[in-house]
């Protein structure tokens, strides 16, 4: 094992290799790195991938695309960046997003602080030094005062344990580990397993060229049109003039999107008015059908049924074969109680002669052979299997790292019956360890949510610097209170009663009946209010201390350069 130390050019006496080791150079990690660098911290970012971009690096599958307006998803921290970057479509595709994150990394000179191809395997708290040791799969070990884990909620792929899965002789791809090369579907029989937001996007694309596409669906979703369009050059100035207003809207809405929940009840409107309202949302661009809908559809079964029936009717209108349409219509849960996939002619795919839908609730997958997928009803010979089977969401990316806090306690063990944090960022007994956008934080439209969370971390670090503190831990009681609050909030929502990755169900959790609380599914407004109150009150839920020995003295590098 090697031990590396970046030389401090400002003569610091700190015994640590870095002030901060940052895990992850995705969308959240890059912004975190930018802020740390600007504030003068000695920071090293460790990234498992060979490039920046996080989900946009890994999820290269055909059809991968934003469901939030690109200009509400792009960073807001730099006016110059916003001025320079022109989004080509309202909902940008994966290649454009990857170009964007690469541009940001270069534009702000972030790349030289990142070690790519280093999967962090362990992070151990060093009690005597009040810092951390971080190790990677490349045998590197780095010490630091703080660890910031920007590891992302949708990072670790989830693969169903089908008998014979690895015996398949054709090509196999998980959507979130898609190879960085062209894959042609022409002349092939292709299977797609999974019909979540990812499955819907990849199915639309594969259906265009595959000789035969077989979709293996376990649960149909309420999908709604994306209504994407290019952004013409002459639209850019008008759009850019709205950027401050769009950013402000995201930072004040319930779900970090540029539109907000309608405060009225669905029953405040007469039937015809309601129909016009829903029709408009259905035909508008983006995810407004979910996020700008009436507030009570998330809590009241009767209100929810009105919208569920509306979407069910749309599906039946769009799919020609009534039997196929019925299989695509969700019947066991209400609209918006699982993530609503946005689509572009998704339902019309099932009107094509080359596409077949297999309903796994009628005939589940029994096994995979070298040449086929065998269900309890039939055998399907295929050349390629695409697993669009989602993620070991939220906690998966933390659990794969051996994270140990005070007394060698493992974070994974602490979270065995579900994650527990304060504001989604702090875990008691894990001092100087931060998880922006972590478990029980508020997520939705990811970039504004992550910008807020990173700003929270920077404010806390700034407070510590101003007071000469180099140690922070959250009180166990505060963590418990936050965890209980988030659980309570979720129990009042319909989303909390339906199985999906949001409630802790993934491909590997078959047979599990246990619902989990992984994110703060309540309003982002409430979340921000909680964070703002803690900050305004001077962080009473935290214990701070100054360094205990001259050896671990606060690095002069923690003093900002400007
Ligand atoms: P997902 O929503 O968890 O969907 C996984 C799919 O695989 C589901 O249809 C699931 O069926 C199926 N599946 C899992 N295990 C299976 C098994 N053993 N047998 C048969 N089917 C199985 O994952 P995802 O589609 O990758 O989406 C995850 C999240 O990523 C989304 O909710 C969204 O937040 C994000 N995302 C965003 C975008 C965007 O912004 N444009 C695009 C894609 C994804 P069940 O439903 O029955 O479990």
PDB file of C-alpha atoms and ligand atoms in Angstrom, residues 55-56 59 61 63-68 73 91-92 97 153-154 158-162 174-176 192-201 216-221 226 257 287 290 333 338-342 360-361 364-365 387-393 444-446 499-502 505-510, ligand 1:
ATOM      1  CA  UNK A  55     -24.756   8.959 -13.576  1.00  0.00           C
ATOM      2  CA  UNK A  56     -24.180  10.648 -16.919  1.00  0.00           C
ATOM      3  CA  UNK A  59     -25.752   5.564 -17.876  1.00  0.00           C
ATOM      4  CA  UNK A  61     -27.622   3.611 -22.723  1.00  0.00           C
ATOM      5  CA  UNK A  63     -32.179   7.118 -25.088  1.00  0.00           C
ATOM      6  CA  UNK A  64     -30.767   8.298 -21.733  1.00  0.00           C
ATOM      7  CA  UNK A  65     -32.080  11.809 -21.287  1.00  0.00           C
ATOM      8  CA  UNK A  66     -33.072  14.377 -18.695  1.00  0.00           C
ATOM      9  CA  UNK A  67     -36.612  14.542 -17.415  1.00  0.00           C
ATOM     10  CA  UNK A  68     -36.046  18.013 -15.958  1.00  0.00           C
ATOM     11  CA  UNK A  73     -30.741  21.092 -14.057  1.00  0.00           C
ATOM     12  CA  UNK A  91     -34.480  18.010 -22.140  1.00  0.00           C
ATOM     13  CA  UNK A  92     -30.860  17.245 -22.941  1.00  0.00           C
ATOM     14  CA  UNK A  97     -24.859  16.226 -20.376  1.00  0.00           C
ATOM     15  CA  UNK A 153     -28.274   7.812  -4.703  1.00  0.00           C
ATOM     16  CA  UNK A 154     -28.471   5.889  -7.984  1.00  0.00           C
ATOM     17  CA  UNK A 158     -29.108  -3.939  -9.170  1.00  0.00           C
ATOM     18  CA  UNK A 159     -29.184  -7.231 -11.070  1.00  0.00           C
ATOM     19  CA  UNK A 160     -31.907  -9.828 -10.500  1.00  0.00           C
ATOM     20  CA  UNK A 161     -30.518 -13.167  -9.361  1.00  0.00           C
ATOM     21  CA  UNK A 162     -32.213 -15.182 -12.133  1.00  0.00           C
ATOM     22  CA  UNK A 174     -27.066  -3.287 -17.509  1.00  0.00           C
ATOM     23  CA  UNK A 175     -28.241   0.195 -18.495  1.00  0.00           C
ATOM     24  CA  UNK A 176     -26.120   1.831 -15.808  1.00  0.00           C
ATOM     25  CA  UNK A 192     -35.327  -5.556 -22.178  1.00  0.00           C
ATOM     26  CA  UNK A 193     -36.099  -6.456 -18.569  1.00  0.00           C
ATOM     27  CA  UNK A 194     -37.558  -3.576 -16.557  1.00  0.00           C
ATOM     28  CA  UNK A 195     -39.970  -0.762 -17.336  1.00  0.00           C
ATOM     29  CA  UNK A 196     -38.969   2.030 -14.918  1.00  0.00           C
ATOM     30  CA  UNK A 197     -37.817   5.467 -16.104  1.00  0.00           C
ATOM     31  CA  UNK A 198     -34.703   3.855 -17.605  1.00  0.00           C
ATOM     32  CA  UNK A 199     -36.472   0.905 -19.246  1.00  0.00           C
ATOM     33  CA  UNK A 200     -38.984   3.225 -20.892  1.00  0.00           C
ATOM     34  CA  UNK A 201     -36.198   5.338 -22.416  1.00  0.00           C
ATOM     35  CA  UNK A 216     -40.311  -8.171 -19.905  1.00  0.00           C
ATOM     36  CA  UNK A 217     -42.521  -6.108 -17.638  1.00  0.00           C
ATOM     37  CA  UNK A 218     -43.232  -6.845 -13.996  1.00  0.00           C
ATOM     38  CA  UNK A 219     -44.989  -3.618 -13.000  1.00  0.00           C
ATOM     39  CA  UNK A 220     -46.427  -1.164 -15.533  1.00  0.00           C
ATOM     40  CA  UNK A 221     -45.941   2.518 -14.714  1.00  0.00           C
ATOM     41  CA  UNK A 226     -41.874  14.399 -22.191  1.00  0.00           C
ATOM     42  CA  UNK A 257     -38.276  21.750 -10.036  1.00  0.00           C
ATOM     43  CA  UNK A 287     -42.750  16.441 -15.351  1.00  0.00           C
ATOM     44  CA  UNK A 290     -46.522  14.942 -11.463  1.00  0.00           C
ATOM     45  CA  UNK A 333     -51.068   1.632  -7.144  1.00  0.00           C
ATOM     46  CA  UNK A 338     -43.754   5.635  -7.939  1.00  0.00           C
ATOM     47  CA  UNK A 339     -41.440   7.760 -10.067  1.00  0.00           C
ATOM     48  CA  UNK A 340     -43.364   8.844 -13.199  1.00  0.00           C
ATOM     49  CA  UNK A 341     -41.322   7.950 -16.304  1.00  0.00           C
ATOM     50  CA  UNK A 342     -41.483  10.515 -19.084  1.00  0.00           C
ATOM     51  CA  UNK A 360     -44.195 -11.204 -15.756  1.00  0.00           C
ATOM     52  CA  UNK A 361     -47.066 -11.059 -13.305  1.00  0.00           C
ATOM     53  CA  UNK A 364     -42.523 -14.838 -14.262  1.00  0.00           C
ATOM     54  CA  UNK A 365     -38.970 -15.446 -15.468  1.00  0.00           C
ATOM     55  CA  UNK A 387     -31.169  -5.234 -17.784  1.00  0.00           C
ATOM     56  CA  UNK A 388     -33.005  -1.987 -16.981  1.00  0.00           C
ATOM     57  CA  UNK A 389     -33.466  -3.280 -13.462  1.00  0.00           C
ATOM     58  CA  UNK A 390     -32.483  -0.214 -11.479  1.00  0.00           C
ATOM     59  CA  UNK A 391     -30.237   0.365  -8.524  1.00  0.00           C
ATOM     60  CA  UNK A 392     -29.392  -0.615  -5.011  1.00  0.00           C
ATOM     61  CA  UNK A 393     -30.641   2.870  -4.316  1.00  0.00           C
ATOM     62  CA  UNK A 444     -36.051  15.700  -6.682  1.00  0.00           C
ATOM     63  CA  UNK A 445     -34.548  17.749  -9.473  1.00  0.00           C
ATOM     64  CA  UNK A 446     -31.026  16.712  -8.553  1.00  0.00           C
ATOM     65  CA  UNK A 499     -43.107  -0.622  -3.425  1.00  0.00           C
ATOM     66  CA  UNK A 500     -40.418   1.059  -5.513  1.00  0.00           C
ATOM     67  CA  UNK A 501     -36.734   1.925  -5.161  1.00  0.00           C
ATOM     68  CA  UNK A 502     -37.862   4.966  -3.158  1.00  0.00           C
ATOM     69  CA  UNK A 505     -37.343  -2.297  -3.122  1.00  0.00           C
ATOM     70  CA  UNK A 506     -35.008  -3.305  -5.904  1.00  0.00           C
ATOM     71  CA  UNK A 507     -34.139  -6.378  -7.943  1.00  0.00           C
ATOM     72  CA  UNK A 508     -32.328  -7.913  -5.026  1.00  0.00           C
ATOM     73  CA  UNK A 509     -35.045  -7.388  -2.464  1.00  0.00           C
ATOM     74  CA  UNK A 510     -37.461  -9.975  -3.815  1.00  0.00           C
TER      75      UNK A 510
HETATM   76  P1  LIG B   1     -36.387   1.318 -11.341  1.00  0.00           P
HETATM   77  O1  LIG B   1     -37.326   2.453 -11.373  1.00  0.00           O
HETATM   78  O2  LIG B   1     -36.043   0.727 -10.044  1.00  0.00           O
HETATM   79  O3  LIG B   1     -36.956   0.225 -12.330  1.00  0.00           O
HETATM   80  C1  LIG B   1     -36.408  -1.065 -12.383  1.00  0.00           C
HETATM   81  C2  LIG B   1     -37.275  -1.920 -13.273  1.00  0.00           C
HETATM   82  O4  LIG B   1     -36.742  -3.236 -13.286  1.00  0.00           O
HETATM   83  C3  LIG B   1     -38.707  -2.010 -12.764  1.00  0.00           C
HETATM   84  O5  LIG B   1     -39.567  -2.085 -13.851  1.00  0.00           O
HETATM   85  C4  LIG B   1     -38.662  -3.324 -11.998  1.00  0.00           C
HETATM   86  O6  LIG B   1     -39.917  -3.956 -11.843  1.00  0.00           O
HETATM   87  C5  LIG B   1     -37.771  -4.140 -12.910  1.00  0.00           C
HETATM   88  N1  LIG B   1     -37.214  -5.268 -12.205  1.00  0.00           N
HETATM   89  C6  LIG B   1     -36.366  -5.256 -11.159  1.00  0.00           C
HETATM   90  N2  LIG B   1     -36.120  -6.512 -10.748  1.00  0.00           N
HETATM   91  C7  LIG B   1     -36.819  -7.338 -11.548  1.00  0.00           C
HETATM   92  C8  LIG B   1     -36.974  -8.728 -11.616  1.00  0.00           C
HETATM   93  N3  LIG B   1     -36.364  -9.543 -10.759  1.00  0.00           N
HETATM   94  N4  LIG B   1     -37.783  -9.223 -12.565  1.00  0.00           N
HETATM   95  C9  LIG B   1     -38.406  -8.397 -13.422  1.00  0.00           C
HETATM   96  N5  LIG B   1     -38.314  -7.070 -13.413  1.00  0.00           N
HETATM   97  C10 LIG B   1     -37.518  -6.543 -12.478  1.00  0.00           C
HETATM   98  O7  LIG B   1     -34.981   1.735 -12.015  1.00  0.00           O
HETATM   99  P2  LIG B   1     -34.712   2.756 -13.201  1.00  0.00           P
HETATM  100  O8  LIG B   1     -35.710   2.610 -14.269  1.00  0.00           O
HETATM  101  O9  LIG B   1     -33.286   2.601 -13.562  1.00  0.00           O
HETATM  102  O10 LIG B   1     -34.955   4.160 -12.559  1.00  0.00           O
HETATM  103  C11 LIG B   1     -34.405   4.486 -11.290  1.00  0.00           C
HETATM  104  C12 LIG B   1     -34.481   5.979 -11.116  1.00  0.00           C
HETATM  105  O11 LIG B   1     -33.467   6.603 -11.893  1.00  0.00           O
HETATM  106  C13 LIG B   1     -35.742   6.638 -11.604  1.00  0.00           C
HETATM  107  O12 LIG B   1     -36.817   6.482 -10.740  1.00  0.00           O
HETATM  108  C14 LIG B   1     -35.294   8.063 -11.739  1.00  0.00           C
HETATM  109  O13 LIG B   1     -35.271   8.710 -10.519  1.00  0.00           O
HETATM  110  C15 LIG B   1     -33.882   7.892 -12.248  1.00  0.00           C
HETATM  111  N6  LIG B   1     -33.878   8.038 -13.706  1.00  0.00           N
HETATM  112  C16 LIG B   1     -33.976   9.313 -14.172  1.00  0.00           C
HETATM  113  C17 LIG B   1     -34.034   9.516 -15.513  1.00  0.00           C
HETATM  114  C18 LIG B   1     -34.175  10.919 -16.003  1.00  0.00           C
HETATM  115  O14 LIG B   1     -34.043  11.883 -15.299  1.00  0.00           O
HETATM  116  N7  LIG B   1     -34.485  11.087 -17.214  1.00  0.00           N
HETATM  117  C19 LIG B   1     -33.966   8.451 -16.404  1.00  0.00           C
HETATM  118  C20 LIG B   1     -33.842   7.167 -15.890  1.00  0.00           C
HETATM  119  C21 LIG B   1     -33.797   6.970 -14.531  1.00  0.00           C
HETATM  120  P3  LIG B   1     -40.810  -3.595 -10.581  1.00  0.00           P
HETATM  121  O15 LIG B   1     -41.292  -2.209 -10.825  1.00  0.00           O
HETATM  122  O16 LIG B   1     -41.854  -4.622 -10.558  1.00  0.00           O
HETATM  123  O17 LIG B   1     -39.898  -3.664  -9.384  1.00  0.00           O
END
